[in-house]
């Protein structure tokens, strides 16, 4: 399945149905009268966040969404049927943005089953029965129905995850997420093996949390170098970042600083998030060199450095303990919807 995290679509709610012009025609009734009913209301445009979707690829092939219009009114004071609402199902974490220069945020769907009416259908027109007065007993006017609303909007998906992996290309992020979760990220001995975000569910000490792996960042990513920084939106909602640095890099401090500079250039509070810094691929080094590189990296980052190897599994348990602590899990068996001292955590 192809991954797509943004799409432009056209949405239009249904027009209201026209009112009816009708008069009673009954045997043995000397005087009839207006009995035209009102038109039905047009259908609404509704966005719904559903589980089981993690891409907007469907919106590449279908870009126009129009709700049904209301049915016309009829004689005998019958109101037309309302048009069916059009429910557009999107992945959890989808944002609806205005088609303007600032991409103004209109909706943010972050909970499973969340439904929001985005455009209201037009009201139905009045039938001629509603125009009857003491001085106008046979009105022939009627309302044509109110038009629905329409708009071009952008859909942008920001995956919901508890922890995000960042680092240079080939820092070992895909190997790590494969080792700790059920993800099957592509691993290769070349840069930019990961070309789209990956999600993995980690089970650790009776708890579960979601880890997101994004394509690696290089110097100048904020200006479009490499794959760029467009995928950083998928870690904006993460509670903690795991910054992996390849122990085989020529200068681990420079490797760390390059990524941090790109996070700072992107903004959105990414540099304010809690960070776990880890030196990866330590299975290729001796203890003395690991200690020296860790000290160098700690001096640059200001964080304690953990040593691990995604390939051999060394040090992974300790890193997961740190991530679990930062995510803030509830006690095993506790209801995440209940208000307790652990906060408002809910598994995704």
PDB file of N, CA, C and O in Angstrom, residues 202-209 324 329-334 345:
ATOM      1  N   UNK A 202       5.374  -1.274  20.400  1.00  0.00           N
ATOM      2  CA  UNK A 202       6.364  -1.879  21.289  1.00  0.00           C
ATOM      3  C   UNK A 202       5.656  -2.413  22.525  1.00  0.00           C
ATOM      4  O   UNK A 202       4.891  -1.694  23.176  1.00  0.00           O
ATOM      5  N   UNK A 203       5.891  -3.674  22.854  1.00  0.00           N
ATOM      6  CA  UNK A 203       5.395  -4.272  24.096  1.00  0.00           C
ATOM      7  C   UNK A 203       6.580  -4.431  25.044  1.00  0.00           C
ATOM      8  O   UNK A 203       7.528  -5.154  24.738  1.00  0.00           O
ATOM      9  N   UNK A 204       6.490  -3.743  26.188  1.00  0.00           N
ATOM     10  CA  UNK A 204       7.619  -3.745  27.109  1.00  0.00           C
ATOM     11  C   UNK A 204       7.110  -3.676  28.538  1.00  0.00           C
ATOM     12  O   UNK A 204       6.392  -2.745  28.913  1.00  0.00           O
ATOM     13  N   UNK A 205       7.442  -4.695  29.327  1.00  0.00           N
ATOM     14  CA  UNK A 205       7.097  -4.761  30.748  1.00  0.00           C
ATOM     15  C   UNK A 205       5.600  -4.561  30.995  1.00  0.00           C
ATOM     16  O   UNK A 205       5.175  -3.806  31.867  1.00  0.00           O
ATOM     17  N   UNK A 206       4.799  -5.235  30.199  1.00  0.00           N
ATOM     18  CA  UNK A 206       3.357  -5.199  30.387  1.00  0.00           C
ATOM     19  C   UNK A 206       2.683  -3.971  29.817  1.00  0.00           C
ATOM     20  O   UNK A 206       1.472  -3.791  29.999  1.00  0.00           O
ATOM     21  N   UNK A 207       3.410  -3.112  29.129  1.00  0.00           N
ATOM     22  CA  UNK A 207       2.843  -1.903  28.555  1.00  0.00           C
ATOM     23  C   UNK A 207       3.073  -1.906  27.046  1.00  0.00           C
ATOM     24  O   UNK A 207       3.943  -2.609  26.532  1.00  0.00           O
ATOM     25  N   UNK A 208       2.302  -1.099  26.358  1.00  0.00           N
ATOM     26  CA  UNK A 208       2.467  -0.924  24.919  1.00  0.00           C
ATOM     27  C   UNK A 208       2.548   0.558  24.601  1.00  0.00           C
ATOM     28  O   UNK A 208       1.842   1.371  25.202  1.00  0.00           O
ATOM     29  N   UNK A 209       3.425   0.892  23.673  1.00  0.00           N
ATOM     30  CA  UNK A 209       3.458   2.255  23.150  1.00  0.00           C
ATOM     31  C   UNK A 209       3.893   2.193  21.687  1.00  0.00           C
ATOM     32  O   UNK A 209       4.445   1.188  21.219  1.00  0.00           O
ATOM     33  N   UNK A 324       9.762   4.300  28.011  1.00  0.00           N
ATOM     34  CA  UNK A 324       8.545   4.009  28.759  1.00  0.00           C
ATOM     35  C   UNK A 324       8.336   5.020  29.877  1.00  0.00           C
ATOM     36  O   UNK A 324       7.213   5.483  30.121  1.00  0.00           O
ATOM     37  N   UNK A 329       3.344   5.692  31.153  1.00  0.00           N
ATOM     38  CA  UNK A 329       2.308   4.681  31.036  1.00  0.00           C
ATOM     39  C   UNK A 329       1.525   4.522  32.337  1.00  0.00           C
ATOM     40  O   UNK A 329       2.052   4.744  33.426  1.00  0.00           O
ATOM     41  N   UNK A 330       0.242   4.113  32.238  1.00  0.00           N
ATOM     42  CA  UNK A 330      -0.526   3.797  33.441  1.00  0.00           C
ATOM     43  C   UNK A 330      -0.141   2.442  33.989  1.00  0.00           C
ATOM     44  O   UNK A 330       0.606   1.697  33.365  1.00  0.00           O
ATOM     45  N   UNK A 331      -0.655   2.112  35.146  1.00  0.00           N
ATOM     46  CA  UNK A 331      -0.398   0.800  35.721  1.00  0.00           C
ATOM     47  C   UNK A 331      -1.036  -0.284  34.860  1.00  0.00           C
ATOM     48  O   UNK A 331      -2.088  -0.076  34.248  1.00  0.00           O
ATOM     49  N   UNK A 332      -0.414  -1.469  34.761  1.00  0.00           N
ATOM     50  CA  UNK A 332      -1.007  -2.547  33.971  1.00  0.00           C
ATOM     51  C   UNK A 332      -2.416  -2.860  34.435  1.00  0.00           C
ATOM     52  O   UNK A 332      -2.686  -2.967  35.631  1.00  0.00           O
ATOM     53  N   UNK A 333      -3.330  -2.973  33.483  1.00  0.00           N
ATOM     54  CA  UNK A 333      -4.712  -3.298  33.798  1.00  0.00           C
ATOM     55  C   UNK A 333      -5.570  -2.105  34.127  1.00  0.00           C
ATOM     56  O   UNK A 333      -6.774  -2.237  34.310  1.00  0.00           O
ATOM     57  N   UNK A 334      -4.980  -0.912  34.248  1.00  0.00           N
ATOM     58  CA  UNK A 334      -5.766   0.286  34.567  1.00  0.00           C
ATOM     59  C   UNK A 334      -6.509   0.753  33.340  1.00  0.00           C
ATOM     60  O   UNK A 334      -6.069   0.557  32.212  1.00  0.00           O
ATOM     61  N   UNK A 345      -3.452   9.378  29.503  1.00  0.00           N
ATOM     62  CA  UNK A 345      -2.875   8.531  28.459  1.00  0.00           C
ATOM     63  C   UNK A 345      -3.933   7.603  27.867  1.00  0.00           C
ATOM     64  O   UNK A 345      -4.802   7.104  28.568  1.00  0.00           O
TER      65      UNK A 345
END
